[in-house]
Amino acid sequence: MAISVYTSDGKTTQLPPETLESFRGGLRGELCLPGEAGYDEARTLWNAMIDRRPAVVVRAASAADVLRTVRLASEHGLLLAVRGGGHNIAGNAVCDGGLMLDLSLMRGIRVDPAALTVRVEPGARLADLDRETQAFGLATPVGINSTTGVAGLTLGGGFGWLSRKLGLTVDNLLSADVVTANGEMLKASASANPDLFWAIRGGGGNFGVVTSFELKLHPVGPQVIAGLIVHPFSHAKGVLQAYRKAVEKAPEELCCWVVMRKAPPLPFLAPEVHGTEVVVLALCYSGNPAGADAAIAPLKAIGTPIAVAIGEQPFAGWQTAFDPLLTPGERNYWKSHDFVELNDRLLDVLLDAVRHLPSPQCEVFIAHLGGAINRVPADATAYPHRNVEFVMNVHTRWSDKAQDAECIAWARTMYDATAPFATGGVYVNFMPEDETQRVKSGAYGPNYDRLAQLKAKYDPKNLFRMNQNVAPAK
Ligand SMILES: Cc1cc2nc3c(=O)[nH]c(=O)nc-3n(C[C@H](O)[C@H](O)[C@H](O)COP(=O)(O)OP(=O)(O)OC[C@H]3O[C@@H](n4cnc5c(N)ncnc54)[C@H](O)[C@@H]3O)c2cc1C
C-alpha cells in the first residue's frame, strides 16, 4: 500500500510501496512506520509538550543513510524534520505526517589526543563527548545538561561552564560534513566552503544535515572545583547584587550561573528548606587549582548561605549535576532574554516572578557568559550575541496538562516584564516554537540578511524548514 506523506508545501504525496521498500533495503539503519519497533522511541522528544506522528521515520546509521534520506525528501518534496539529541524546546526535530530523519543512533566519537581534536557523530549526547574526551584530560565547551545533543547545541552556538575561558562550541568547531538540500556532501571549514561554515556556526539546521563535527580540544581537569552555594530567598536581592559585583572581576576560568527555584531535596539541605524558594550560585572553576580559592572567595563571601557544597570533583561528573532537575518527559515552555547587565529594577522583576512559580519544577536560570565568547566579532559566525554577559532562561516545567495555560501565562508575563532590560537578542536554542517572529531580529539581528542569502544558495526551496527558520532571500 502506498504511504501518504506530507510535502513541504502543505500538501500530501503518495510514496509507492516499491519506492519505500527499495529505500528501506538500501539503508544500514532502520525505516520505521507508525506502530513498528523504534517509531515511538524516535518521535519522543525531551519536551513532552511535543507529540507528533511522522508518516515515516528513518533511523540513520551512517552518512550514506543521511544522504539517501535527504535525496528522497528532496526528490519528492517531503516535509523533513531532523533529530539530533531531541532536546530542543521548540520540538522541530519531529513533524506530523512528514519524514523524520532520526540521527540519534549515530553516536560515534573519535578523539585525536595528539592533534587535540575530536570527531563527533550527530546523535552523540554531551555525556558521550565528555566521557570520551575526559579520558584524555581534554574537553571542548558544551552545555550544562549531559543528555543534550551535541548536534543541535553546536549548530545554535553552545555555551556552558567552560565557555568564558574557551568560547562557544561553534568557536571550537573546525569543520563539519554537511549533506545539503541537493543531496551532496560538502565539507565546511575555514578553507572549504567558508560561507557554509560561517552559516552553520549559529544558523541551526537551516543549511543541511551535519553528519560529523570536528571540534578543537583543550586540557581541562579532569578534576575541577565546582558546586553550589545556596541562599534563602528572603536574602535574594542582596545576594544577586553581590553576585553581580563578584562576577565582574571573576577570572575567565570561573563561571557562576544563578538558579532560582524551589529547593529540591538535596542531601546537604535541611528538610525544612526543601520546597522553599532558594537562590543558588552554581559554579565551576576549571583553571589551575592553585588559583581556585582566590577566584571563588568573593562568591563564598556573599551573605549567609544555607549551604555551601563546593569541592574538587571530576569535570564529567559536574557536567551531569543538573540532570536530575532536567529530566525528559515533563511538559516544558521556555522564555529567554539576553542581558548586558543585571540592574536593580530587573532584579526586582525577576524576584517577583520567582515568588509566584506556578509549579515546583519551574526555575529561572541566569547563565554567565562574557570572556572569550565576547572577544569574537559579532559577524565572525552566524551567532551574533557577542556583547552579552548574562542569559536568562525561564524553564517553565510541569507534569499535568491541565496546568498548561497557567504555566505558559506565567512564563509569558515574566518575559514581558523583563523585556525592557534586555538587549532584544535571543539565543536561538532557547526559543520555543511560537517565537518565529523573533528569528530575524532576535536570534540573528545583523547576521540575518547574510544567512538568508546563504539559505538561497544552499537550500533555495527551504527543504530544511523544521527549525527556527531563515527564509531563502528572494
Ligand atoms: C535541559 C536542557 C538544557 C540545556 N542546556 C543548554 C546549555 O547549557 N547550553 C546551551 O548552549 N544549550 C542548552 N540547551 C539548549 C540546546 O542547545 C538545544 O536544545 C539544542 O537544540 C539541543 O540539541 P539536540 O540535538 O538535542 O536537539 P534536537 O531537538 O534533536 O535538534 C534541534 C534542531 O537542530 C537541528 N538539528 C539537529 N541535529 C542536526 C544535524 N545533525 N544537522 C542539521 N540540523 C540538525 C534540527 O533543526 C532540530 O530541530 C539545553 C536544552 C535543554 C533541553
PDB file of C-alpha atoms and ligand atoms in Angstrom, residues 45-46 81-89 91-94 103 122-126 142-145 147-160 169 204-211 213 257 326-327 334 393 395 397 427 429-430 464 466-468, ligand 1:
ATOM      1  CA  LEU A  45      11.424  14.235  22.424  1.00  0.00           C
ATOM      2  CA  TRP A  46      12.726  15.658  25.696  1.00  0.00           C
ATOM      3  CA  ALA A  81      12.425  17.005  10.253  1.00  0.00           C
ATOM      4  CA  VAL A  82      15.924  16.254  11.572  1.00  0.00           C
ATOM      5  CA  ARG A  83      16.600  14.947  15.067  1.00  0.00           C
ATOM      6  CA  GLY A  84      19.944  15.010  16.865  1.00  0.00           C
ATOM      7  CA  GLY A  85      19.608  14.553  20.623  1.00  0.00           C
ATOM      8  CA  GLY A  86      15.909  15.510  20.611  1.00  0.00           C
ATOM      9  CA  HIS A  87      16.316  18.168  23.305  1.00  0.00           C
ATOM     10  CA  ASN A  88      15.250  21.334  21.567  1.00  0.00           C
ATOM     11  CA  ILE A  89      12.376  23.000  23.378  1.00  0.00           C
ATOM     12  CA  GLY A  91      10.269  20.373  19.059  1.00  0.00           C
ATOM     13  CA  ASN A  92      11.228  20.871  15.413  1.00  0.00           C
ATOM     14  CA  ALA A  93      13.072  17.540  15.460  1.00  0.00           C
ATOM     15  CA  VAL A  94       9.778  15.800  14.698  1.00  0.00           C
ATOM     16  CA  LEU A 103      20.266  10.671  13.889  1.00  0.00           C
ATOM     17  CA  PRO A 122      25.334  13.854  15.170  1.00  0.00           C
ATOM     18  CA  GLY A 123      23.425  11.628  17.602  1.00  0.00           C
ATOM     19  CA  ALA A 124      26.021  11.935  20.366  1.00  0.00           C
ATOM     20  CA  ARG A 125      24.985  13.442  23.687  1.00  0.00           C
ATOM     21  CA  LEU A 126      27.142  15.761  25.755  1.00  0.00           C
ATOM     22  CA  VAL A 142      29.369  22.468  25.589  1.00  0.00           C
ATOM     23  CA  GLY A 143      26.190  22.860  27.683  1.00  0.00           C
ATOM     24  CA  ILE A 144      25.364  22.035  31.286  1.00  0.00           C
ATOM     25  CA  ASN A 145      22.925  19.126  30.866  1.00  0.00           C
ATOM     26  CA  THR A 147      21.624  14.417  27.901  1.00  0.00           C
ATOM     27  CA  THR A 148      21.546  17.336  25.407  1.00  0.00           C
ATOM     28  CA  GLY A 149      22.522  16.501  21.828  1.00  0.00           C
ATOM     29  CA  VAL A 150      25.873  17.790  20.557  1.00  0.00           C
ATOM     30  CA  ALA A 151      24.375  18.469  17.106  1.00  0.00           C
ATOM     31  CA  GLY A 152      21.555  20.903  17.890  1.00  0.00           C
ATOM     32  CA  LEU A 153      23.618  22.574  20.610  1.00  0.00           C
ATOM     33  CA  THR A 154      26.588  23.162  18.326  1.00  0.00           C
ATOM     34  CA  LEU A 155      24.555  24.385  15.363  1.00  0.00           C
ATOM     35  CA  GLY A 156      22.876  27.045  17.526  1.00  0.00           C
ATOM     36  CA  GLY A 157      26.050  28.217  19.327  1.00  0.00           C
ATOM     37  CA  GLY A 158      26.571  26.222  22.524  1.00  0.00           C
ATOM     38  CA  PHE A 159      27.732  27.526  25.890  1.00  0.00           C
ATOM     39  CA  GLY A 160      28.387  26.107  29.320  1.00  0.00           C
ATOM     40  CA  THR A 169      31.033  25.362  20.976  1.00  0.00           C
ATOM     41  CA  GLY A 204      20.949  25.938  13.240  1.00  0.00           C
ATOM     42  CA  GLY A 205      19.741  23.201  10.920  1.00  0.00           C
ATOM     43  CA  ASN A 206      18.864  25.623   8.110  1.00  0.00           C
ATOM     44  CA  PHE A 207      21.693  24.688   5.754  1.00  0.00           C
ATOM     45  CA  GLY A 208      21.887  20.922   5.721  1.00  0.00           C
ATOM     46  CA  VAL A 209      22.326  17.837   7.848  1.00  0.00           C
ATOM     47  CA  VAL A 210      25.656  17.600   9.629  1.00  0.00           C
ATOM     48  CA  THR A 211      26.908  14.030   9.775  1.00  0.00           C
ATOM     49  CA  PHE A 213      31.531  17.610  13.665  1.00  0.00           C
ATOM     50  CA  TRP A 257      25.269  30.645  36.987  1.00  0.00           C
ATOM     51  CA  LEU A 326      16.131  18.484  33.772  1.00  0.00           C
ATOM     52  CA  THR A 327      14.765  15.022  33.148  1.00  0.00           C
ATOM     53  CA  TRP A 334      10.816  28.332  27.915  1.00  0.00           C
ATOM     54  CA  ASN A 393      16.340  31.175  30.621  1.00  0.00           C
ATOM     55  CA  HIS A 395      12.478  26.886  32.482  1.00  0.00           C
ATOM     56  CA  ARG A 397       8.229  22.830  33.752  1.00  0.00           C
ATOM     57  CA  TYR A 427      19.863  32.545  21.845  1.00  0.00           C
ATOM     58  CA  ASN A 429      18.480  27.292  21.028  1.00  0.00           C
ATOM     59  CA  PHE A 430      16.332  28.630  23.870  1.00  0.00           C
ATOM     60  CA  PHE A 464      15.263  22.326   5.897  1.00  0.00           C
ATOM     61  CA  MET A 466      11.652  22.423  10.529  1.00  0.00           C
ATOM     62  CA  ASN A 467      13.881  24.716  12.610  1.00  0.00           C
ATOM     63  CA  GLN A 468      13.952  28.369  13.676  1.00  0.00           C
TER      64      GLN A 468
HETATM   65  C1  LIG B   1      17.602  20.582  29.635  1.00  0.00           C
HETATM   66  C2  LIG B   1      18.312  21.401  28.619  1.00  0.00           C
HETATM   67  C3  LIG B   1      19.474  22.060  28.970  1.00  0.00           C
HETATM   68  C4  LIG B   1      20.141  22.849  28.026  1.00  0.00           C
HETATM   69  N1  LIG B   1      21.278  23.482  28.384  1.00  0.00           N
HETATM   70  C5  LIG B   1      21.976  24.183  27.457  1.00  0.00           C
HETATM   71  C6  LIG B   1      23.220  24.776  27.770  1.00  0.00           C
HETATM   72  O1  LIG B   1      23.693  24.696  28.886  1.00  0.00           O
HETATM   73  N2  LIG B   1      23.868  25.446  26.794  1.00  0.00           N
HETATM   74  C7  LIG B   1      23.376  25.551  25.527  1.00  0.00           C
HETATM   75  O2  LIG B   1      24.042  26.150  24.684  1.00  0.00           O
HETATM   76  N3  LIG B   1      22.189  25.000  25.208  1.00  0.00           N
HETATM   77  C8  LIG B   1      21.490  24.326  26.140  1.00  0.00           C
HETATM   78  N4  LIG B   1      20.285  23.764  25.813  1.00  0.00           N
HETATM   79  C9  LIG B   1      19.688  24.049  24.506  1.00  0.00           C
HETATM   80  C10 LIG B   1      20.204  23.089  23.456  1.00  0.00           C
HETATM   81  O3  LIG B   1      21.402  23.623  22.945  1.00  0.00           O
HETATM   82  C11 LIG B   1      19.173  22.936  22.328  1.00  0.00           C
HETATM   83  O4  LIG B   1      18.013  22.399  22.856  1.00  0.00           O
HETATM   84  C12 LIG B   1      19.708  22.090  21.185  1.00  0.00           C
HETATM   85  O5  LIG B   1      18.960  22.341  20.036  1.00  0.00           O
HETATM   86  C13 LIG B   1      19.657  20.628  21.527  1.00  0.00           C
HETATM   87  O6  LIG B   1      20.219  19.865  20.529  1.00  0.00           O
HETATM   88  P1  LIG B   1      19.654  18.412  20.208  1.00  0.00           P
HETATM   89  O7  LIG B   1      20.478  17.824  19.137  1.00  0.00           O
HETATM   90  O8  LIG B   1      19.492  17.656  21.482  1.00  0.00           O
HETATM   91  O9  LIG B   1      18.202  18.819  19.732  1.00  0.00           O
HETATM   92  P2  LIG B   1      17.231  18.346  18.574  1.00  0.00           P
HETATM   93  O10 LIG B   1      15.876  18.696  19.079  1.00  0.00           O
HETATM   94  O11 LIG B   1      17.473  16.960  18.146  1.00  0.00           O
HETATM   95  O12 LIG B   1      17.638  19.284  17.394  1.00  0.00           O
HETATM   96  C14 LIG B   1      17.331  20.641  17.379  1.00  0.00           C
HETATM   97  C15 LIG B   1      17.279  21.124  15.957  1.00  0.00           C
HETATM   98  O13 LIG B   1      18.593  21.150  15.441  1.00  0.00           O
HETATM   99  C16 LIG B   1      18.596  20.715  14.103  1.00  0.00           C
HETATM  100  N5  LIG B   1      19.495  19.562  14.012  1.00  0.00           N
HETATM  101  C17 LIG B   1      19.741  18.631  14.950  1.00  0.00           C
HETATM  102  N6  LIG B   1      20.713  17.806  14.530  1.00  0.00           N
HETATM  103  C18 LIG B   1      21.094  18.236  13.320  1.00  0.00           C
HETATM  104  C19 LIG B   1      22.086  17.845  12.379  1.00  0.00           C
HETATM  105  N7  LIG B   1      22.911  16.831  12.619  1.00  0.00           N
HETATM  106  N8  LIG B   1      22.202  18.525  11.231  1.00  0.00           N
HETATM  107  C20 LIG B   1      21.398  19.586  10.973  1.00  0.00           C
HETATM  108  N9  LIG B   1      20.450  20.011  11.820  1.00  0.00           N
HETATM  109  C21 LIG B   1      20.311  19.342  12.977  1.00  0.00           C
HETATM  110  C22 LIG B   1      17.177  20.441  13.713  1.00  0.00           C
HETATM  111  O14 LIG B   1      16.643  21.588  13.092  1.00  0.00           O
HETATM  112  C23 LIG B   1      16.490  20.226  15.033  1.00  0.00           C
HETATM  113  O15 LIG B   1      15.131  20.608  15.010  1.00  0.00           O
HETATM  114  C24 LIG B   1      19.613  22.972  26.729  1.00  0.00           C
HETATM  115  C25 LIG B   1      18.446  22.286  26.384  1.00  0.00           C
HETATM  116  C26 LIG B   1      17.789  21.517  27.320  1.00  0.00           C
HETATM  117  C27 LIG B   1      16.507  20.848  26.963  1.00  0.00           C
END
